[in-house]
Short mmCIF file of C-alpha atoms and ligand atoms in Angstrom, two decimals:
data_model
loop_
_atom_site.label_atom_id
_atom_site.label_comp_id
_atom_site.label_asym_id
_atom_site.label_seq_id
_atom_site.Cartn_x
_atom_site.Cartn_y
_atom_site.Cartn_z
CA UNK S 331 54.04 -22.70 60.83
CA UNK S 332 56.08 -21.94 57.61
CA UNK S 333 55.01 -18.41 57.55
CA UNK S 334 55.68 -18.06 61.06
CA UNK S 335 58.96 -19.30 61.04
CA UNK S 336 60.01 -17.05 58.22
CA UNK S 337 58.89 -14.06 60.23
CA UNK S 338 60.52 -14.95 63.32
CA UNK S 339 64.06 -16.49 61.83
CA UNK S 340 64.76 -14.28 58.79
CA UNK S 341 65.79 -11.13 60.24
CA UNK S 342 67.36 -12.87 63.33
CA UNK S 343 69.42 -14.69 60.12
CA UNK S 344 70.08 -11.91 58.49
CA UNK S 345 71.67 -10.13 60.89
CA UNK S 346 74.57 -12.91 61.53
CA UNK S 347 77.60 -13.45 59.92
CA UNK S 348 76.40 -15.81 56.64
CA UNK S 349 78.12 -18.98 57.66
CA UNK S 350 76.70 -19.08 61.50
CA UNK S 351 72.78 -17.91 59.81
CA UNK S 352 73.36 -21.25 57.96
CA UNK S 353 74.34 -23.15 60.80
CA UNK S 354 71.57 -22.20 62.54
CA UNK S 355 68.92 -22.19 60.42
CA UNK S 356 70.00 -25.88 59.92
CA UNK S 357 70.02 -26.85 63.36
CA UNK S 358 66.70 -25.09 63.81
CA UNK S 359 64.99 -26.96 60.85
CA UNK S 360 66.06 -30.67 62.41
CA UNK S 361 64.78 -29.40 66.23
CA UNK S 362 61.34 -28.34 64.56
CA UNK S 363 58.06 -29.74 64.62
CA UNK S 364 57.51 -29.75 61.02
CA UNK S 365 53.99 -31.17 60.54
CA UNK S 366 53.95 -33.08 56.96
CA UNK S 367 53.55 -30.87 53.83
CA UNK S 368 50.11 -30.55 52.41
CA UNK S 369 49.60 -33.82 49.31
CA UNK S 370 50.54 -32.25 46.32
CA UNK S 371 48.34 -31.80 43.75
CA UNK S 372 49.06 -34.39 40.75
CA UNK S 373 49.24 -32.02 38.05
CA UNK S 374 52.42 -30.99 39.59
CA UNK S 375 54.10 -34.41 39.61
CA UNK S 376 57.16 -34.89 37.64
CA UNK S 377 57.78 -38.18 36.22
CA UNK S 378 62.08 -38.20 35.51
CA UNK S 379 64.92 -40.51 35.62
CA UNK S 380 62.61 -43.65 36.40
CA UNK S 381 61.41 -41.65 39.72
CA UNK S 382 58.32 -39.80 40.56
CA UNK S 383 58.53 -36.32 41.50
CA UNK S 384 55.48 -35.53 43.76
CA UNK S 385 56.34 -31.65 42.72
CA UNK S 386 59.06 -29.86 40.51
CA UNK S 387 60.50 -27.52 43.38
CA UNK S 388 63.71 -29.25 44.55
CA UNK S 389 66.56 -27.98 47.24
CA UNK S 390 70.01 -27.79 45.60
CA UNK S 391 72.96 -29.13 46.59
CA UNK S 392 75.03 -26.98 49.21
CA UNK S 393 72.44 -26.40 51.62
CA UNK S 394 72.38 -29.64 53.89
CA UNK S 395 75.73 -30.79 52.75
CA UNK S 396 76.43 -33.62 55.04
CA UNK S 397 72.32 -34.82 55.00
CA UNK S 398 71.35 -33.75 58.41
CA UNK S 399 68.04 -32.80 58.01
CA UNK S 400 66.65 -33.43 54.58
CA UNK S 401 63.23 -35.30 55.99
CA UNK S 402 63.11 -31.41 57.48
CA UNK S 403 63.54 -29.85 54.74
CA UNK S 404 61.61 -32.11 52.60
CA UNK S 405 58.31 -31.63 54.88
CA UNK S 406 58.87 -27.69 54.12
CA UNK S 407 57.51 -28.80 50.69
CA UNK S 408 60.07 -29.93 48.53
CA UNK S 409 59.57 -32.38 46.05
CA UNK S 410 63.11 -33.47 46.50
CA UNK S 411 66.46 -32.67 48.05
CA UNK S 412 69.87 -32.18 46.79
CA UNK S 413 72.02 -33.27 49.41
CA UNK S 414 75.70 -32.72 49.46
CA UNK S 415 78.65 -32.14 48.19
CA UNK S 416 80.77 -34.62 49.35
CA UNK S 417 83.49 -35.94 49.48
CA UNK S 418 85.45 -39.50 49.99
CA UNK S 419 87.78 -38.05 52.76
CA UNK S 420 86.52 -35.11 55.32
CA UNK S 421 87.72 -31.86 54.21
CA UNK S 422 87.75 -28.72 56.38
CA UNK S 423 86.82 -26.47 53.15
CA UNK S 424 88.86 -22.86 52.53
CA UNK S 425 89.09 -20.74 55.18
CA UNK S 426 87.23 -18.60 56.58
CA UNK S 427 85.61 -15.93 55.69
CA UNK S 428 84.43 -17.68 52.69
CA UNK S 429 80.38 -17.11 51.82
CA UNK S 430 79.37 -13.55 51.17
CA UNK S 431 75.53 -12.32 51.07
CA UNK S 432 74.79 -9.55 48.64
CA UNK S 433 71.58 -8.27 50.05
CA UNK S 434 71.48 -5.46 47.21
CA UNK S 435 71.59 -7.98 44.56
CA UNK S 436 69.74 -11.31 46.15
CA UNK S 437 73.17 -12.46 45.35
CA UNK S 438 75.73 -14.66 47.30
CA UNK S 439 79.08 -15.29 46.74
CA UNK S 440 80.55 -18.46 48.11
CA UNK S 441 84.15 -20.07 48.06
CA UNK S 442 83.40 -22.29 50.84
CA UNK S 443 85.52 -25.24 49.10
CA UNK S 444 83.84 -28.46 50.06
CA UNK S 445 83.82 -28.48 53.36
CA UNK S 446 81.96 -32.17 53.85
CA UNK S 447 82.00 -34.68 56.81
CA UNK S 448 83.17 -37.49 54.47
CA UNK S 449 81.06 -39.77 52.43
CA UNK S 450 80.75 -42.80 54.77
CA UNK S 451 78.85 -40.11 57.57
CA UNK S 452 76.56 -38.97 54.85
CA UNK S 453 75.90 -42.06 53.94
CA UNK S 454 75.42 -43.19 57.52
CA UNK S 455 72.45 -40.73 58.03
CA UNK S 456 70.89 -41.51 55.04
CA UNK S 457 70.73 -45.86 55.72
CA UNK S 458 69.57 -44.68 58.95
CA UNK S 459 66.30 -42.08 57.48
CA UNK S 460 63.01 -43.73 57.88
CA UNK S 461 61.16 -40.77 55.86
CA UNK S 462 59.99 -40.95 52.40
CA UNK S 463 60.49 -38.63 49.56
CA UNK S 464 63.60 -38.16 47.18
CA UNK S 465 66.79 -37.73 48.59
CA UNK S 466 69.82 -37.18 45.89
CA UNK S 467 73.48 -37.01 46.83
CA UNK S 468 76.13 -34.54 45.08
CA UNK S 469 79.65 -35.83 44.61
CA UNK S 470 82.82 -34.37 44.17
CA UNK S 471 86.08 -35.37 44.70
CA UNK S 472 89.05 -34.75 47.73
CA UNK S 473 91.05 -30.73 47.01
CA UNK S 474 94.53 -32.93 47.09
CA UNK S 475 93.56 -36.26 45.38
CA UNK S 476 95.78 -37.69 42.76
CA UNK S 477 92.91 -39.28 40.66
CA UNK S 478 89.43 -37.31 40.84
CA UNK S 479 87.46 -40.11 38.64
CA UNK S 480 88.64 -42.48 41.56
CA UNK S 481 86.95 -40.21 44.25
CA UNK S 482 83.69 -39.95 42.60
CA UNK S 483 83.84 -43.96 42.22
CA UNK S 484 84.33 -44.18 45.90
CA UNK S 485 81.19 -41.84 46.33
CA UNK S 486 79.08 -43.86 44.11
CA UNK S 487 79.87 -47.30 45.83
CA UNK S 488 79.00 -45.50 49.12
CA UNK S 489 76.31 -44.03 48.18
CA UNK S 490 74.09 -46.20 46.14
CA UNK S 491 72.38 -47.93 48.24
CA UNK S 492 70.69 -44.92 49.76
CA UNK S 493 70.47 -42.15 48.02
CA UNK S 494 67.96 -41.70 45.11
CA UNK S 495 70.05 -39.98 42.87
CA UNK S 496 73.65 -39.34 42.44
CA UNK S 497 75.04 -36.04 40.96
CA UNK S 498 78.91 -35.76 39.26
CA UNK S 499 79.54 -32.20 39.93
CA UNK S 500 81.95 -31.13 37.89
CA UNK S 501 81.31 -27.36 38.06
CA UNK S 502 81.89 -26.44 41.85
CA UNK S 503 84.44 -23.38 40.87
CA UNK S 504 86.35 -23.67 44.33
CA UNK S 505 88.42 -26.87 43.74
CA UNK S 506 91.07 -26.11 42.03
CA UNK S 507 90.90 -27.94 39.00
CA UNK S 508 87.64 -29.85 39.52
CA UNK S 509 85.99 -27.76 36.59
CA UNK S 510 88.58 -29.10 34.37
CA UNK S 511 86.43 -32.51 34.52
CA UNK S 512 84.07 -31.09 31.78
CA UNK S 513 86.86 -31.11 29.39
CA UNK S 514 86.48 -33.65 26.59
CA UNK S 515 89.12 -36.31 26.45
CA UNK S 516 88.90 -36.34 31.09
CA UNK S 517 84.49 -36.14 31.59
CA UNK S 518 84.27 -38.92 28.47
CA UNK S 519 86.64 -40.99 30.67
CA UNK S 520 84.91 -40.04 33.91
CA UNK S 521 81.63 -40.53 32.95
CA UNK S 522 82.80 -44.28 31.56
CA UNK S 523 84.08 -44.78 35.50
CA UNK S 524 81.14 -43.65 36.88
CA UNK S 525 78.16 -45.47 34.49
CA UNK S 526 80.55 -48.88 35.15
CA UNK S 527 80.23 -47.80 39.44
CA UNK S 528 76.60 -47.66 38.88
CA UNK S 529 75.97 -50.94 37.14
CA UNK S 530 77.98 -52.59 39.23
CA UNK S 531 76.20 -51.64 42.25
CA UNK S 532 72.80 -51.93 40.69
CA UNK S 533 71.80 -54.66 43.21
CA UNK S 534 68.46 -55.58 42.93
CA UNK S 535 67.61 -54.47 39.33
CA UNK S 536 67.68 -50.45 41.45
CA UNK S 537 70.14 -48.64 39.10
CA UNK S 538 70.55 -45.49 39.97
CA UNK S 539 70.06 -42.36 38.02
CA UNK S 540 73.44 -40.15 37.57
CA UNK S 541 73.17 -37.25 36.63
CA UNK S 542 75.98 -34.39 35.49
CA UNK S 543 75.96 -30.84 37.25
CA UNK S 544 77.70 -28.19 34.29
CA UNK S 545 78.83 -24.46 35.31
CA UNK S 546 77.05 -21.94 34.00
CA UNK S 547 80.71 -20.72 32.12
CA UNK S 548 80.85 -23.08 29.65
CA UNK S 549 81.38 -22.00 26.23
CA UNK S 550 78.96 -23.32 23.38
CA UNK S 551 81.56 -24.87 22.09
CA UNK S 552 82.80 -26.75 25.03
CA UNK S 553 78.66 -27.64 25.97
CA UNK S 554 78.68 -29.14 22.62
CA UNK S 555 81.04 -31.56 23.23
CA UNK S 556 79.66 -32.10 26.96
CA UNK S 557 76.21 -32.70 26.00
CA UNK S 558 77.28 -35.22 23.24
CA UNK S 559 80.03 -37.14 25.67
CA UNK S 560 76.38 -37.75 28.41
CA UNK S 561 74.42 -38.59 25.61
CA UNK S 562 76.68 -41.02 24.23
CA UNK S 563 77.58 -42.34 27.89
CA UNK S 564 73.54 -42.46 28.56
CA UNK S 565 73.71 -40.31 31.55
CA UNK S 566 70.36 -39.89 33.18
CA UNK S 567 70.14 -36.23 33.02
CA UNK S 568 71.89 -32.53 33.54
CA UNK S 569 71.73 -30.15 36.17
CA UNK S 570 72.22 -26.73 34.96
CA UNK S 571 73.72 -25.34 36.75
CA UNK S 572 76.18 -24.48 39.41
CA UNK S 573 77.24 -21.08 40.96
CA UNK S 574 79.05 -18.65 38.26
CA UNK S 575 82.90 -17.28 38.34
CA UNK S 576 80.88 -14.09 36.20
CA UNK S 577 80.05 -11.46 37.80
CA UNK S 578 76.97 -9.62 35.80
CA UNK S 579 76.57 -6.44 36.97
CA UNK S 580 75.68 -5.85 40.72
CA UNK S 581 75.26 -3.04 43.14
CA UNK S 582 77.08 -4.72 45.69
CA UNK S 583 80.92 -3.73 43.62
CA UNK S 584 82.94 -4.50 46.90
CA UNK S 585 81.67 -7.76 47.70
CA UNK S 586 81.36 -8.66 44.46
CA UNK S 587 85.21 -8.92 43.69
CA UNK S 588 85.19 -11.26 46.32
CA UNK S 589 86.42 -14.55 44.63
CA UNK S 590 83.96 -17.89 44.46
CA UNK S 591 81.21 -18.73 43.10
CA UNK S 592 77.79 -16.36 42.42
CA UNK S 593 74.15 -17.32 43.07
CA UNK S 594 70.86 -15.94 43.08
CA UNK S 595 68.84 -13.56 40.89
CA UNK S 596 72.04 -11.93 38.94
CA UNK S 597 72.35 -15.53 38.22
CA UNK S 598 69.12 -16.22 36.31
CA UNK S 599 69.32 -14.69 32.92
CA UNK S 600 72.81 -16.68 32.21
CA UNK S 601 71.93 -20.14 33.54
CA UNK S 602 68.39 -19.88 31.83
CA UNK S 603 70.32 -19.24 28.76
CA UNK S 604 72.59 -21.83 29.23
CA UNK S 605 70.11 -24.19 30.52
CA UNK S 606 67.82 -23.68 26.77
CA UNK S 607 70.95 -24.48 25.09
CA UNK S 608 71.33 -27.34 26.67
CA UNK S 609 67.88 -28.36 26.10
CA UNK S 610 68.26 -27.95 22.59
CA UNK S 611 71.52 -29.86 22.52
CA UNK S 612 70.14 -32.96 24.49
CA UNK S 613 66.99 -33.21 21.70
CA UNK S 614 64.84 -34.90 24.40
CA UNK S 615 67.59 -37.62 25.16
CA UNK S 616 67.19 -37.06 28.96
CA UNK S 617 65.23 -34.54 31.01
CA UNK S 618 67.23 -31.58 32.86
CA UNK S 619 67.06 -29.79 36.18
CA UNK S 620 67.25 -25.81 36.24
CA UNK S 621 69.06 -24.34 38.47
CA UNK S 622 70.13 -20.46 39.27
CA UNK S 623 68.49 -17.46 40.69
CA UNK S 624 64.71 -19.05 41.21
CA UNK S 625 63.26 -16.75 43.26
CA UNK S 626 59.39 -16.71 42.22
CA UNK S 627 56.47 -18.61 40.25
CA UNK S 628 57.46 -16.79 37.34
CA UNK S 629 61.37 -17.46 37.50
CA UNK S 630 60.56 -21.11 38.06
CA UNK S 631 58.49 -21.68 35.26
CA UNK S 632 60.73 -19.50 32.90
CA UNK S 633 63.04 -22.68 33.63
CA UNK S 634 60.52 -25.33 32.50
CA UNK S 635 59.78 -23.53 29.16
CA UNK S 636 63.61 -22.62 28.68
CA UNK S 637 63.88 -26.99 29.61
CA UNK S 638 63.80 -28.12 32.44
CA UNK S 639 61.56 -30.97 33.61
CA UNK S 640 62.66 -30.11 37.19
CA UNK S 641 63.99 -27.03 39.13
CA UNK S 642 66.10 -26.05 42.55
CA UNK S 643 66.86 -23.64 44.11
CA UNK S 644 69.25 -22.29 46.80
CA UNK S 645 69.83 -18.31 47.33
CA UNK S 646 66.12 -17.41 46.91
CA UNK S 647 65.50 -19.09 50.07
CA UNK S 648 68.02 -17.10 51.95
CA UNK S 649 66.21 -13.80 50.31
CA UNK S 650 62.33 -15.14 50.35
CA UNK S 651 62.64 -17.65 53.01
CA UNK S 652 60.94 -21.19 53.11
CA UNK S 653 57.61 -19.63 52.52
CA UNK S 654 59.03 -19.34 48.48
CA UNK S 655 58.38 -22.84 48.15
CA UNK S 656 54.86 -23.03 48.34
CA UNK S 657 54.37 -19.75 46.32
CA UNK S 658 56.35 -21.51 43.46
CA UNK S 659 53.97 -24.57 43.44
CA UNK S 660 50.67 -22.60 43.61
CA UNK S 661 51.74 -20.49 40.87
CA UNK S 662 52.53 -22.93 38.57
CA UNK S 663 49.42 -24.37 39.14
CA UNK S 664 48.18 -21.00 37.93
CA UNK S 665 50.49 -20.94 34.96
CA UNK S 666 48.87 -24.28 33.78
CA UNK S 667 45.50 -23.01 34.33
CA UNK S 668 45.91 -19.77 32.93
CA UNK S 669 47.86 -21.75 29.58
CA UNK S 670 44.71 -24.31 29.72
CA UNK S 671 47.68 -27.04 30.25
CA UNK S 672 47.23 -30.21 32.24
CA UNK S 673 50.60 -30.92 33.50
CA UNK S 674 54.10 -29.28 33.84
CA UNK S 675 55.41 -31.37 31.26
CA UNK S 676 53.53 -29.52 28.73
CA UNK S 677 55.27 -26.51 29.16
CA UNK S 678 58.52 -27.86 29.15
CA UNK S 679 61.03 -26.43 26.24
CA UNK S 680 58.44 -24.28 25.20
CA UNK S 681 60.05 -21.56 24.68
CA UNK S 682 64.06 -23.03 24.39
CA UNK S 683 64.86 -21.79 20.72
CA UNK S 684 63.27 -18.32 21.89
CA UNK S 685 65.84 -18.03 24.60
CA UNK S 686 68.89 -19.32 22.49
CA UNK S 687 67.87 -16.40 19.65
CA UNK S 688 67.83 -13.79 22.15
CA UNK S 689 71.23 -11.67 22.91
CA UNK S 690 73.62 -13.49 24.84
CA UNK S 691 73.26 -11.97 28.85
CA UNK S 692 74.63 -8.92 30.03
C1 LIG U 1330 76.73 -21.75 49.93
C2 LIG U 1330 76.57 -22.58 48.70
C3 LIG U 1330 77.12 -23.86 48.65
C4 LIG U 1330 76.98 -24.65 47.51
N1 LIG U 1330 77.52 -25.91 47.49
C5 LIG U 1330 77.35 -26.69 46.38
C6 LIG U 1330 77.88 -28.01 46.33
O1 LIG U 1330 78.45 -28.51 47.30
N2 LIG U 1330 77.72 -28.71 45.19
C7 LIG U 1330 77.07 -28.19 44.08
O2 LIG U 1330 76.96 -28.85 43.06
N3 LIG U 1330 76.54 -26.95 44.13
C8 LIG U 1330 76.66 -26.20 45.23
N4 LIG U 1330 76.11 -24.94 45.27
C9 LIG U 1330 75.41 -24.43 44.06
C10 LIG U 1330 73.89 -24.60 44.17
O3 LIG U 1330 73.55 -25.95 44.26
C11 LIG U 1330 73.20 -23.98 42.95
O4 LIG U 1330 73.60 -24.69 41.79
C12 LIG U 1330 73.53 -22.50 42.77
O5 LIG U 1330 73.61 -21.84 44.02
C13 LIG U 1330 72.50 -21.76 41.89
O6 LIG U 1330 71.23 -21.78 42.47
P1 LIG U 1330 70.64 -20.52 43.32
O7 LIG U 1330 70.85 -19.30 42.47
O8 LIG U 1330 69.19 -20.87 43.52
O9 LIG U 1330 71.38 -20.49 44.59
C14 LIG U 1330 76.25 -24.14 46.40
C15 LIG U 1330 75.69 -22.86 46.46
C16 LIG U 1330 75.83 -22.08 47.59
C17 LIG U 1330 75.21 -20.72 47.63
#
């Protein structure tokens, strides 16, 4: 079914304008009979933030943004999805055109801004799922808000009762001014605004986890200080990371001066060095998620031994299709085999202080 709809939708998708492919292969997902994915098997469970993972591949956010078909997505295999961004208010987003596919580079290019149907309609559909699985939620605040910290409150007290995580994304590059969250002196005081949302809507003894979404930009000096403000704020764990405002070399040289954010495979090398460093930084305090330019077995468990308990990805799917999800998960299982390990989390940080010695990415 999975190979079969990767044969008949990805050049039909690839063909169309970027945005309208999206649309579509959206509205196609929720309309199909997905049977169930296959049972995992349990050495690729993921045990993180107080939830179990029933495998390491997860959707990022960006894909379903407003949450209208993650029981789809999540019977293509996922162990969990990323819903999201929102936002307290609708937004329309920047105009349009404003998400660019590199086909030379397995690269996109995306400025798209938000665009989100409001938090109270996300979290609508999401009271209203009867599926299992891991649904998270990623949060960002309104383009013309006076207080940001405010909007990401509002997302949390919205959201908590359904979704099963909560990301603070401070890295989406096409806010203006959103990035500027990671600063010291204004994420130490968001991050206090956002732990005091979550206790106080921690009905039931279910707390849930937050977690903190970094660019890929950051300098080593400014992660520093980010990794110690989460740590000392006991944030759940760090996504890293989000699309980059680099632009490493690519074949594509029109497109790429195209302004927003870049994803896929040009994407790897920096946010797997980035990701190690945070590993390193966080000494085991919580796990992280690696994100950027996944697009194979081997990519994905690069992650895990750079750090990351957990992975997602985006842009490969666009270039592999959804069949890249279940050749991830059966070659990890041939990593661990081949490395005589018994689970994923043996693997993980392996080789960190290898990838901060290298040279820093082209
Ligand atoms: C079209 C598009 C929209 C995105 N929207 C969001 C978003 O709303 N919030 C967010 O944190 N990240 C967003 N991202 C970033 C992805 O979640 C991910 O961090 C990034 O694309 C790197 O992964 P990839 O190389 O596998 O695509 C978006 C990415 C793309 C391509």
């Amino acid at each position: 079914m999975i190979a079969l709809f990767d044969r008949l939708a990805a050049p039909l998708l690839r063909a169309l304008d970027p945005e309208r492919a999206h649309a579509l292969a959206l509205g196609a997902l929720r309309l199909a009979p997905l049977p169930r994915a296959a049972p995992d098997d349990e050495r690729l469970g993921v045990a993180a933030f107080g939830l179990a993972f029933p495998n390491p591949v997860g959707l990022a956010a960006g894909f379903d943004k407003n949450a209208q078909a993650v029981d789809a997505l999540l019977r293509l295999g996922f162990g969990f999805v990323e819903a999201g961004g929102v936002t307290p208010e609708p937004q329309p987003g920047n105009p349009r055109p404003r998400l660019f596919r590199l086909d030379a580079d397995q690269a996109v290019i995306n400025r798209l801004g938000l665009n989100s149907a409001g938090v109270e309609a996300v979290a609508a559909r999401l009271a209203a799922r009867t599926g299992a699985g891991i649904v998270g939620v990623n949060i960002g605040a309104n383009k013309d808000t006076a207080d940001r910290a405010a909007d990401y409150v509002t997302c949390i007290e919205a959201l908590a009762a359904h979704a099963g995580f909560l990301t603070v994304n401070v890295s989406s590059p096409n806010t203006p001014g959103l990035r500027d969250l990671q600063q010291a002196a204004a994420l130490d005081d968001l991050l206090a605004r956002v732990i005091d949302a979550r206790e106080r809507k921690a009905e039931g003894g279910v707390r849930r986890p937050l977690l903190l979404k970094i660019a890929p930009d950051l300098t080593l000096a400014a992660l520093d200080d980010v990794v110690g403000i989460a740590r000392r704020h006991g944030i759940d764990g760090m996504i890293v990371g989000n699309t980059t405002v680099s632009r490493p070399k690519l074949r594509e040289t029109a497109k790429g001066t195209e302004q927003g954010g870049l994803s896929g495979r040009p994407l790897f090398a920096l946010s797997t060095r980035v990701l190690a460093e945070t590993y390193v930084r966080a000494e085991g305090a919580f796990p992280l998620i690696g994100t950027g330019g996944i697009d194979s077995g081997a990519a994905a468990f690069a992650k895990i031994k750079a750090g990351a308990s957990l992975i997602q990805l985006y842009s490969g799917l666009i270039f592999r299709g959804v069949g890249l999800i279940g050749a991830i998960k059966q070659d990890l299982l041939d990593f661990l085999r081949i490395g005589r390990l018994n689970a994923l989390a043996d693997a993980v940080g392996r080789d960190a202080a290898a990838v901060t010695a290298e040279p820093w990415p082209a």
